[in-house]
Structure formats: structure tokens, C-alpha cells
Coordinates of C-alpha atoms and ligand atoms in Angstrom, one line a residue:
X615 CA 172.7 -80.4 -110.0
X616 CA 174.5 -77.2 -108.9
X617 CA 173.7 -75.4 -112.1
X618 CA 170.0 -75.8 -112.0
X619 CA 170.1 -75.7 -107.9
X620 CA 167.9 -78.9 -107.9
X621 CA 168.2 -82.3 -106.2
X622 CA 168.1 -85.7 -108.1
X623 CA 167.1 -88.7 -105.9
X624 CA 169.5 -91.5 -106.4
X625 CA 168.0 -94.2 -104.1
X626 CA 164.5 -94.8 -103.1
X627 CA 164.0 -96.3 -99.6
X628 CA 160.9 -96.8 -97.6
X629 CA 161.8 -99.2 -94.7
X630 CA 161.4 -98.1 -91.0
X631 CA 164.9 -99.0 -90.4
X632 CA 166.0 -96.3 -92.7
X633 CA 164.3 -93.6 -90.6
X634 CA 165.3 -95.2 -87.3
X635 CA 169.0 -94.7 -88.6
X636 CA 168.3 -91.0 -87.9
X637 CA 167.2 -90.6 -84.3
X638 CA 166.9 -87.1 -84.4
X639 CA 165.9 -84.7 -87.1
X640 CA 168.7 -84.0 -89.4
X641 CA 170.3 -84.2 -92.8
X642 CA 173.5 -86.3 -93.8
X643 CA 175.3 -84.6 -96.5
X644 CA 178.2 -86.0 -98.5
X645 CA 180.9 -84.3 -100.5
X646 CA 182.9 -86.0 -103.1
X647 CA 185.1 -85.0 -105.8
X648 CA 185.9 -85.8 -109.5
X649 CA 189.6 -85.0 -110.0
X650 CA 189.4 -84.9 -113.7
X651 CA 187.0 -81.7 -113.3
X652 CA 190.2 -79.8 -112.3
X653 CA 192.8 -82.1 -113.7
X654 CA 192.1 -81.3 -117.4
X655 CA 193.0 -77.8 -116.6
X656 CA 195.4 -78.0 -113.6
X657 CA 197.1 -81.2 -114.1
X658 CA 198.7 -82.5 -110.8
X659 CA 197.6 -79.6 -108.7
X660 CA 194.0 -80.9 -109.2
X661 CA 194.2 -83.2 -106.2
X662 CA 195.0 -80.4 -103.9
X663 CA 192.4 -77.9 -105.6
X664 CA 189.8 -80.7 -104.7
X665 CA 190.7 -80.9 -101.2
X666 CA 190.5 -76.9 -101.2
X667 CA 187.2 -77.0 -102.6
X668 CA 185.8 -79.6 -100.1
X669 CA 187.0 -77.2 -97.4
X670 CA 185.3 -74.3 -99.1
X671 CA 182.2 -76.4 -99.5
X672 CA 182.1 -77.5 -95.9
X673 CA 182.3 -73.7 -94.6
X674 CA 179.6 -72.8 -97.1
X675 CA 177.2 -75.5 -95.7
X676 CA 178.0 -74.5 -92.1
X677 CA 177.0 -71.0 -92.7
X678 CA 174.1 -71.7 -94.7
X679 CA 172.7 -74.2 -92.0
X680 CA 173.5 -71.8 -89.2
X681 CA 171.1 -69.3 -90.8
X682 CA 168.5 -71.8 -90.0
X683 CA 169.8 -72.5 -86.5
X684 CA 171.3 -75.8 -87.2
X685 CA 174.7 -77.1 -86.4
X686 CA 176.9 -78.8 -88.8
X687 CA 179.4 -81.6 -87.8
X688 CA 181.8 -83.5 -89.8
X689 CA 181.7 -87.2 -89.1
X690 CA 185.5 -87.8 -89.2
X691 CA 185.3 -91.4 -88.1
X692 CA 184.0 -92.8 -91.3
X693 CA 186.0 -94.6 -93.8
X694 CA 186.5 -93.6 -97.5
X695 CA 184.8 -96.9 -98.4
X696 CA 181.8 -96.2 -96.1
X697 CA 181.4 -92.7 -97.5
X698 CA 181.6 -94.1 -101.0
X699 CA 178.9 -96.8 -100.2
X700 CA 176.6 -94.3 -98.5
X701 CA 176.8 -91.8 -101.6
X702 CA 176.5 -94.7 -104.1
X703 CA 180.0 -93.6 -105.7
X704 CA 181.0 -97.3 -105.7
X705 CA 178.1 -98.5 -107.9
X706 CA 180.2 -99.5 -110.9
X707 CA 177.2 -100.0 -113.1
X708 CA 175.9 -96.6 -112.5
X709 CA 179.3 -95.2 -113.3
X710 CA 180.0 -96.8 -116.5
X711 CA 182.7 -95.3 -118.2
X712 CA 182.5 -91.9 -116.6
X713 CA 185.2 -90.4 -114.5
X714 CA 185.6 -92.0 -110.9
X715 CA 184.3 -89.9 -108.2
X716 CA 186.3 -89.8 -104.9
X717 CA 184.8 -89.9 -101.5
X718 CA 185.5 -86.7 -99.4
X719 CA 183.4 -85.7 -96.3
X720 CA 180.2 -86.6 -94.6
X721 CA 178.5 -83.8 -92.6
X722 CA 175.5 -84.2 -90.1
X723 CA 173.5 -81.1 -90.2
X724 CA 170.8 -80.9 -87.7
X725 CA 169.7 -79.8 -84.0
X726 CA 170.4 -82.6 -81.9
X727 CA 173.8 -84.2 -80.5
X728 CA 173.0 -87.8 -81.4
X729 CA 174.5 -88.9 -84.9
X730 CA 173.2 -91.0 -87.5
X731 CA 173.8 -94.8 -87.5
X732 CA 176.1 -95.0 -90.7
X733 CA 176.4 -98.6 -90.8
X734 CA 172.8 -99.1 -90.5
X735 CA 172.1 -96.9 -93.3
X736 CA 174.7 -98.8 -95.4
X737 CA 172.8 -101.9 -94.9
X738 CA 169.4 -100.4 -95.9
X739 CA 171.0 -98.8 -99.1
X740 CA 171.8 -102.3 -100.3
X741 CA 168.1 -103.0 -100.7
X742 CA 167.3 -99.7 -102.3
X743 CA 165.9 -98.9 -105.7
X744 CA 168.8 -97.0 -107.2
X745 CA 168.5 -94.7 -110.3
X746 CA 170.7 -92.3 -112.4
X747 CA 173.9 -92.9 -114.2
X748 CA 176.9 -90.7 -114.1
X749 CA 177.7 -88.7 -117.2
X750 CA 181.1 -89.0 -118.7
X751 CA 182.8 -85.5 -118.8
X752 CA 185.4 -86.0 -121.4
X753 CA 186.0 -88.1 -124.5
X754 CA 189.6 -88.3 -123.8
X755 CA 191.9 -87.9 -120.7
X756 CA 195.3 -87.2 -119.7
X757 CA 196.5 -89.4 -116.9
X758 CA 198.3 -87.9 -113.9
X759 CA 199.8 -90.9 -112.1
X760 CA 200.8 -88.5 -109.1
X761 CA 197.2 -87.9 -108.4
X762 CA 196.5 -91.6 -108.1
X763 CA 199.3 -92.2 -105.7
X764 CA 198.4 -89.3 -103.4
X765 CA 194.7 -90.5 -103.5
X766 CA 195.9 -94.0 -102.6
X767 CA 198.5 -92.8 -100.0
X768 CA 195.8 -90.7 -98.2
X769 CA 193.1 -93.3 -98.2
X770 CA 191.2 -93.4 -95.1
X771 CA 190.0 -96.2 -92.9
X772 CA 187.7 -96.2 -90.1
X773 CA 188.9 -94.2 -87.0
X774 CA 187.4 -93.3 -83.6
X775 CA 185.2 -90.3 -83.5
X776 CA 187.5 -87.7 -82.1
X777 CA 186.5 -86.1 -78.6
X778 CA 185.1 -82.7 -79.2
X779 CA 187.6 -79.8 -79.0
X780 CA 186.4 -77.1 -76.5
X781 CA 187.6 -73.7 -77.7
X782 CA 188.2 -71.2 -75.1
X783 CA 185.7 -68.6 -74.7
X784 CA 186.6 -65.4 -76.7
X785 CA 185.4 -61.8 -75.8
X786 CA 184.6 -60.4 -79.3
X787 CA 180.9 -60.9 -80.7
X788 CA 180.5 -62.7 -84.1
X789 CA 182.0 -61.1 -87.2
X790 CA 179.7 -59.3 -89.6
X791 CA 178.9 -62.0 -91.6
X792 CA 176.1 -63.7 -89.7
X793 CA 173.7 -61.1 -89.7
X794 CA 170.6 -60.4 -92.0
X795 CA 172.7 -59.3 -94.9
X796 CA 174.3 -63.0 -94.9
X797 CA 172.3 -64.1 -97.9
X798 CA 173.2 -61.1 -99.9
X799 CA 177.0 -61.6 -99.2
X800 CA 177.0 -65.2 -99.9
X801 CA 175.4 -64.7 -103.3
X802 CA 177.6 -61.9 -104.3
X803 CA 180.8 -63.4 -103.3
X804 CA 183.1 -63.8 -106.3
X805 CA 186.7 -64.0 -106.7
X806 CA 188.7 -60.9 -107.4
X807 CA 190.5 -61.0 -110.8
X808 CA 192.6 -58.2 -110.1
X809 CA 193.3 -55.5 -107.6
X810 CA 193.6 -51.7 -107.7
X811 CA 197.1 -51.4 -105.9
X812 CA 195.7 -48.6 -103.9
X813 CA 192.8 -49.4 -101.6
X814 CA 193.6 -49.6 -97.9
X815 CA 191.4 -51.4 -95.3
X816 CA 191.4 -50.0 -91.7
X817 CA 193.1 -52.1 -89.0
X818 CA 189.6 -52.7 -87.4
X819 CA 188.4 -54.4 -90.5
X820 CA 191.6 -56.5 -90.8
X821 CA 191.3 -57.5 -87.0
X822 CA 187.8 -58.4 -87.6
X823 CA 188.7 -60.7 -90.4
X824 CA 191.2 -62.5 -88.4
X825 CA 188.8 -62.5 -85.6
X826 CA 186.5 -64.6 -87.6
X827 CA 189.1 -67.2 -88.3
X828 CA 189.4 -68.1 -84.5
X829 CA 187.5 -71.0 -83.5
X830 CA 184.4 -70.5 -81.1
X831 CA 181.9 -73.4 -80.0
X832 CA 179.0 -74.0 -82.0
X833 CA 179.9 -71.1 -84.4
X834 CA 180.3 -71.6 -88.3
X835 CA 182.2 -72.7 -89.9
X836 CA 184.3 -74.1 -87.1
X837 CA 181.6 -76.0 -85.6
X838 CA 182.0 -78.6 -88.2
X839 CA 185.4 -79.6 -86.9
X840 CA 186.1 -81.6 -83.5
X841 CA 189.7 -81.0 -83.7
X842 CA 191.5 -78.0 -82.4
X843 CA 193.1 -75.7 -85.1
X844 CA 195.9 -76.8 -87.1
X845 CA 196.2 -74.2 -89.5
X846 CA 197.7 -70.6 -88.9
X847 CA 198.3 -67.6 -91.4
X848 CA 201.6 -66.0 -92.2
X849 CA 200.3 -62.8 -93.5
X850 CA 202.1 -60.1 -96.0
X851 CA 200.5 -56.9 -95.1
X852 CA 200.6 -54.1 -97.8
X853 CA 197.9 -51.6 -97.3
X854 CA 196.2 -51.9 -93.8
X855 CA 195.9 -48.3 -92.2
X856 CA 197.2 -48.3 -88.8
X857 CA 199.5 -51.4 -89.4
X858 CA 203.0 -51.2 -90.6
X859 CA 203.4 -53.2 -94.0
X860 CA 205.5 -56.2 -93.4
X861 CA 205.3 -60.0 -92.4
X862 CA 202.9 -61.0 -89.4
X863 CA 202.0 -64.4 -88.1
X864 CA 198.6 -65.1 -86.9
X865 CA 198.0 -68.0 -84.5
X866 CA 194.6 -69.4 -84.5
X867 CA 195.7 -71.3 -81.4
X868 CA 197.8 -69.3 -78.8
X869 CA 199.6 -72.5 -77.8
X870 CA 201.4 -73.0 -81.1
X871 CA 203.6 -70.0 -80.3
X872 CA 206.5 -71.9 -79.0
X873 CA 206.6 -74.3 -81.8
X874 CA 206.5 -71.4 -84.4
X875 CA 209.1 -69.6 -82.4
X876 CA 211.6 -72.3 -82.8
X877 CA 210.7 -73.3 -86.2
X878 CA 210.9 -70.1 -87.9
X879 CA 213.9 -67.7 -88.3
X880 CA 215.5 -66.9 -85.3
X881 CA 215.6 -63.2 -86.0
X882 CA 212.0 -62.3 -86.0
X883 CA 210.6 -59.7 -83.9
X884 CA 207.5 -61.4 -82.4
X885 CA 206.0 -58.0 -81.6
X886 CA 202.3 -58.4 -80.5
X887 CA 199.8 -56.3 -82.5
X888 CA 196.1 -55.9 -82.5
X889 CA 193.6 -56.7 -79.8
X890 CA 194.7 -58.5 -76.9
X891 CA 192.7 -61.8 -77.6
X892 CA 194.2 -62.0 -81.3
X893 CA 197.5 -63.9 -81.2
X894 CA 198.8 -61.6 -84.2
X895 CA 202.6 -60.9 -84.3
X896 CA 204.8 -58.6 -86.4
X897 CA 207.7 -60.5 -87.6
X898 CA 209.2 -58.0 -89.8
X899 CA 208.1 -54.4 -90.9
X900 CA 209.0 -54.5 -94.7
X901 CA 207.6 -54.1 -98.3
X902 CA 206.7 -57.5 -99.3
X903 CA 204.9 -56.8 -102.3
X904 CA 207.6 -58.2 -104.8
X905 CA 208.2 -61.2 -102.8
X906 CA 204.7 -61.9 -102.3
X907 CA 204.1 -61.7 -106.1
X908 CA 207.0 -64.0 -106.7
X909 CA 205.8 -66.5 -104.2
X910 CA 202.3 -66.7 -105.5
X911 CA 203.5 -67.9 -109.1
X912 CA 204.3 -64.3 -110.2
X913 CA 200.4 -63.3 -109.9
X914 CA 199.8 -59.6 -109.5
X915 CA 197.0 -60.2 -107.0
X916 CA 199.4 -61.2 -104.3
X917 CA 200.9 -57.7 -104.5
X918 CA 198.2 -55.4 -105.4
X919 CA 195.8 -56.3 -102.5
X920 CA 195.7 -55.1 -99.1
X921 CA 197.2 -58.1 -97.7
X922 CA 198.0 -61.7 -98.7
X923 CA 198.7 -64.8 -96.7
X924 CA 200.0 -68.3 -96.6
X925 CA 198.2 -70.9 -94.5
X926 CA 200.7 -72.9 -92.4
X927 CA 199.6 -76.1 -91.5
X928 CA 200.8 -78.6 -88.9
X929 CA 201.7 -81.4 -91.5
X930 CA 203.7 -83.5 -89.0
X931 CA 200.3 -84.8 -87.9
X932 CA 199.8 -86.4 -91.3
X933 CA 203.2 -88.4 -90.9
X934 CA 201.4 -91.1 -88.8
X935 CA 198.1 -90.8 -90.4
X936 CA 198.5 -89.7 -94.1
X937 CA 194.6 -89.3 -94.4
X938 CA 194.9 -86.2 -92.1
X939 CA 196.8 -84.4 -94.9
X940 CA 193.4 -84.0 -96.7
X941 CA 191.7 -82.6 -93.7
X942 CA 194.5 -80.0 -93.3
X943 CA 193.8 -79.0 -96.9
X944 CA 190.0 -78.8 -95.9
X945 CA 190.7 -76.7 -93.0
X946 CA 192.7 -74.3 -95.4
X947 CA 189.6 -74.2 -97.5
X948 CA 187.4 -73.3 -94.6
X949 CA 189.8 -70.4 -93.7
X950 CA 189.6 -69.2 -97.2
X951 CA 185.9 -69.3 -97.4
X952 CA 185.6 -67.2 -94.1
X953 CA 188.0 -64.6 -95.9
X954 CA 185.8 -64.8 -99.1
X955 CA 182.8 -63.8 -97.0
X956 CA 184.5 -61.6 -94.4
X957 CA 186.0 -59.6 -97.3
X958 CA 182.8 -59.1 -99.0
X959 CA 181.1 -57.9 -95.6
X960 CA 183.9 -55.5 -95.4
X961 CA 183.5 -53.9 -98.8
X962 CA 186.5 -55.5 -100.5
X963 CA 186.9 -58.9 -102.3
X964 CA 189.1 -62.1 -101.9
X965 CA 190.8 -64.5 -104.3
X966 CA 192.1 -68.0 -103.3
X967 CA 195.5 -68.8 -104.7
X968 CA 196.2 -72.3 -105.2
X969 CA 199.3 -71.6 -107.5
X970 CA 202.1 -70.7 -105.3
X971 CA 205.8 -71.7 -104.7
X972 CA 205.8 -73.3 -101.2
X973 CA 209.5 -73.5 -100.8
X974 CA 209.8 -69.9 -101.6
X975 CA 207.3 -69.2 -98.8
X976 CA 209.1 -71.6 -96.4
X977 CA 212.3 -69.7 -97.4
X978 CA 211.0 -66.1 -96.5
X979 CA 209.6 -67.4 -93.1
X980 CA 212.7 -69.5 -92.3
X981 CA 211.3 -72.7 -92.0
X982 CA 213.9 -75.3 -92.9
X983 CA 212.0 -78.6 -91.8
X984 CA 208.7 -80.0 -93.0
X985 CA 206.8 -79.8 -89.9
X986 CA 204.9 -76.5 -90.8
X987 CA 204.0 -76.2 -94.5
X988 CA 202.2 -73.7 -96.4
X989 CA 199.2 -75.3 -98.0
X990 CA 197.1 -72.4 -99.4
X991 CA 197.3 -68.8 -100.2
X992 CA 194.8 -66.1 -100.2
X993 CA 194.7 -62.4 -101.1
X994 CA 192.2 -59.7 -100.0
X995 CA 192.0 -56.0 -101.6
X996 CA 190.1 -53.6 -103.5
X997 CA 189.0 -55.3 -106.6
X998 CA 188.9 -54.2 -110.3
X999 CA 186.2 -55.7 -112.4
X1000 CA 187.1 -57.1 -115.7
X1001 CA 184.4 -55.5 -118.1
X1002 CA 184.8 -58.6 -120.4
X1003 CA 183.1 -60.7 -117.9
X1004 CA 179.4 -60.9 -117.4
X1005 CA 178.1 -61.6 -114.0
X1006 CA 174.7 -63.3 -114.0
X1007 CA 172.5 -63.2 -111.0
X1008 CA 173.0 -66.3 -108.6
X1009 CA 170.6 -69.2 -109.5
X1010 CA 170.1 -67.6 -113.2
X1011 CA 169.7 -71.1 -114.4
X1012 CA 166.9 -72.1 -112.0
X1013 CA 164.0 -73.7 -113.6
Ligands
LIG2108 C1 191.4 -73.7 -104.4 C2 191.4 -72.5 -105.3 C3 192.6 -72.0 -105.9 C4 192.5 -70.9 -106.6 N1 193.7 -70.3 -107.1 C5 193.7 -69.1 -107.7 C6 195.0 -68.6 -108.4 O1 196.1 -69.2 -108.0 N2 194.8 -67.6 -109.1 C7 193.7 -66.8 -109.3 O2 193.6 -65.9 -110.1 N3 192.6 -67.4 -108.8 C8 192.5 -68.5 -108.1 N4 191.3 -69.1 -107.6 C9 190.2 -68.3 -108.1 C10 189.2 -69.2 -108.9 O3 189.8 -68.9 -110.2 C11 187.9 -68.8 -108.8 O4 187.3 -69.3 -107.5 C12 187.1 -69.5 -109.9 O5 187.2 -69.1 -111.1 C13 185.6 -69.4 -109.6 O6 185.1 -68.0 -109.3 P1 184.5 -67.3 -108.3 O7 185.4 -67.6 -106.9 O8 184.2 -65.9 -108.6 O9 183.0 -68.2 -108.0 C14 191.4 -70.2 -106.8 C15 190.1 -70.6 -106.2 C16 190.2 -71.6 -105.5 C17 189.1 -72.1 -104.6

């Protein structure tokens, strides 16, 4: 239970075959979503937010595990049906009339390179002694048929485990997050509810944040993914000392350059900025505060910050295999989580922006096909606390 920071045992097993399914020491972690937890408030957008949250959770796990020296790997081959079975989400008797729970991701956290034998685990779980029943969250529900449709359309069957992506070596050391202050930073992380419209960050801090979005081998949170980066950032820079305000594109994989060059507005400048190894390009120097706010559902937080961004994902990938659409949202959530933590480490604060007009963003960039789509927005700046809100210490409810 997250509120009490406790574990609840769902299945008791004592057969040696269960232990044999884990050849090396490690922990198999599963993530799932109850769409209704978001849909009661956000309606149809709930499905997307659950995917983003899954990405945030994956990144949070990767960082936490790395603090103990453990690697985290997404077990991307598993089918939804297998994930459901392993997590006991398909146990109708335990679910009763509670809201259904959708299987998301399986993560293997440990030291070794071998993976747990998932099918063996499923077999063993059939004979386990299960306990616990799901709570029903609401007496009444509003139906969102589009959530059911996208859930069905992106259902995942078993697929081959992707060959590990080998990122090119990068010269800069790790960003500031993974040092002894990590626990403090992770616990103090909150979303900014408002920005002061004045704070500037220096360009070095800005470049360090972008650097943390680059994939490095065995480095959290990107160690979880075996696939090369599919999500890049279109940045609206408002207040970064040493950089012109304007529209920038940050490519997390330099090889995406040609594709973007042909997909985006032909007039863009494409002026390389920042350290050599960061594929950061100025497209247009301009004050983008007004358009940034409009794009983000008229939210001030997109204009009063130091910078805001949209995450451009290679959606074309999902055409043949629709389940990949979910993974693209997860990758976006992971980028968001890196920015949340890096912003705290730099003495500023971030906020995820799930409410934005994607067509407006595509219009600004000059995207007129659907190969690249903006799947999540973010903003980073000098926060203003809302004095009406009380912040309790982390784990205040821990018994
Ligand atoms: C996927 C996602 C989308 C969000 N969208 C918005 C948004 O559009 N506007 C906003 O002010 N906050 C947004 N937030 C911030 C949430 O409101 C905030 O994370 C939540 O209230 C929990 O607070 P915390 O981040 O301080 O723990 C978003 C957060 C996430 C993870």
C-alpha cells in the first residue's frame, strides 16, 4: 500500500520450483493501472495519464534500485495476459465488483543478466494460496467507451525480447541526481503549481538537464529500456541565461536529425547550440510564452517557467504494433521523471503537463503528417508555493 509504505502478501508459495524460476537474486516487479482512478477526474484522458504514470513509476524504480547498485530491466516480451496472471489481476473472485486493473509492465531488478522464468512462475502461481480482495473505489461510474477501445487496440501479445540497444559512449559524467543527496531530492520532489515568471536558470544547468535525458549504458532510468530512444524534445526556452528565448529541438538520438529535418517546417534555422555532444538545435529565436501557454490548455505554468517542452514520439512505430503506443507514453513519462528530479537538483521545480493541444503544437513545429506526435508536455521553472497547501513529510502515514 503506497499510503502506508507497506507490502501486502497476495500469494503464498513454498515450492522449490518457484525459487528455481529466479536463477539469480533479484526481484520481479509488476505495475498495473486502474483507469477509473484517473477517469473519475480526467475522463477520456485517463488512459494516457495512466501510461505516463507508468513511465514515471518505471523511472522512479530505476533510480531507487540504482542507489543499491541494482539494474532494472523492462521485460518487454511478456503478453498482457501473462502480466495479469503473474500479478493476480485476472482473479475474478478476488476482484468482485471492484474496478478492473489493467496490466502494464514487468521489471526485473537485480544484479545478474539472466531473467526469471515467467512461464514457470505462472504455473506455480496456479497452486499458490492467494489472499486479499480488491476494494471497490466508487459506488457509481461514468463509462468512457474510448478508454475501453484504446485499451483493446493496444493489447499486447507475447513478442520476442528486443536485442539490447548499445548506446554510444558519452563524455559527460552522470548528472547531479545520482549522488548522496538523491534520497533527499527524490523525497522532496513535488510538482510546481505556479511559477514566478522571473527565475532564470543558467545554460549549464539547462544543458545538464538535457544531458540526463541522453541514454547511457546501465544508467538509470534508461537502463530499463532495451530499445533505442524514440522520444525527443521540442523546447520553448523562455528564461535560460546565455540562450536566446526561442524554439529548440533536442534529439536524444542524433540519427533522428534527417527525419526531423524533412518532417518539420522547412524554414527552421537548425543552429547547433550547447556542448558538442548534445544534439540541441535552435529552430527559431522568438518569445514563445503566449503560444506555449495556449498550447498547454492556457495554463500559465507553460509561460511563467524557465522552459517548457513537448515530447515528440515516433508514433509511426505503433502503426504495425499498436502496443508500442503504450511504450512510447512510458518513455515520455520517464523523460518527465528525469526532469522532475533534475529540476529539484538544480534548485528549481518541474510540472508534468498532460493537458495540451497536440494539433497546436504540431502546427507550431510545422508537422503535417502523423509520424511524429507530441505525447506529453513538461515545464521547469522557479516555483511559487501555494500557501493554502500543506506538505507533509514523506511517509507521514507510515505506521
Ligand atoms: C501525467 C501527468 C500529467 C499532469 N498534467 C498536469 C497539468 O496539465 N497541469 C498541472 O498543473 N499539473 C499537471 N500534473 C501535475 C499533477 O497535478 C501532480 O503530479 C499531482 O497533483 C501530484 O502532485 P506531485 O507531483 O506534487 O506529487 C501532471 C502530472 C502528471 C504525472
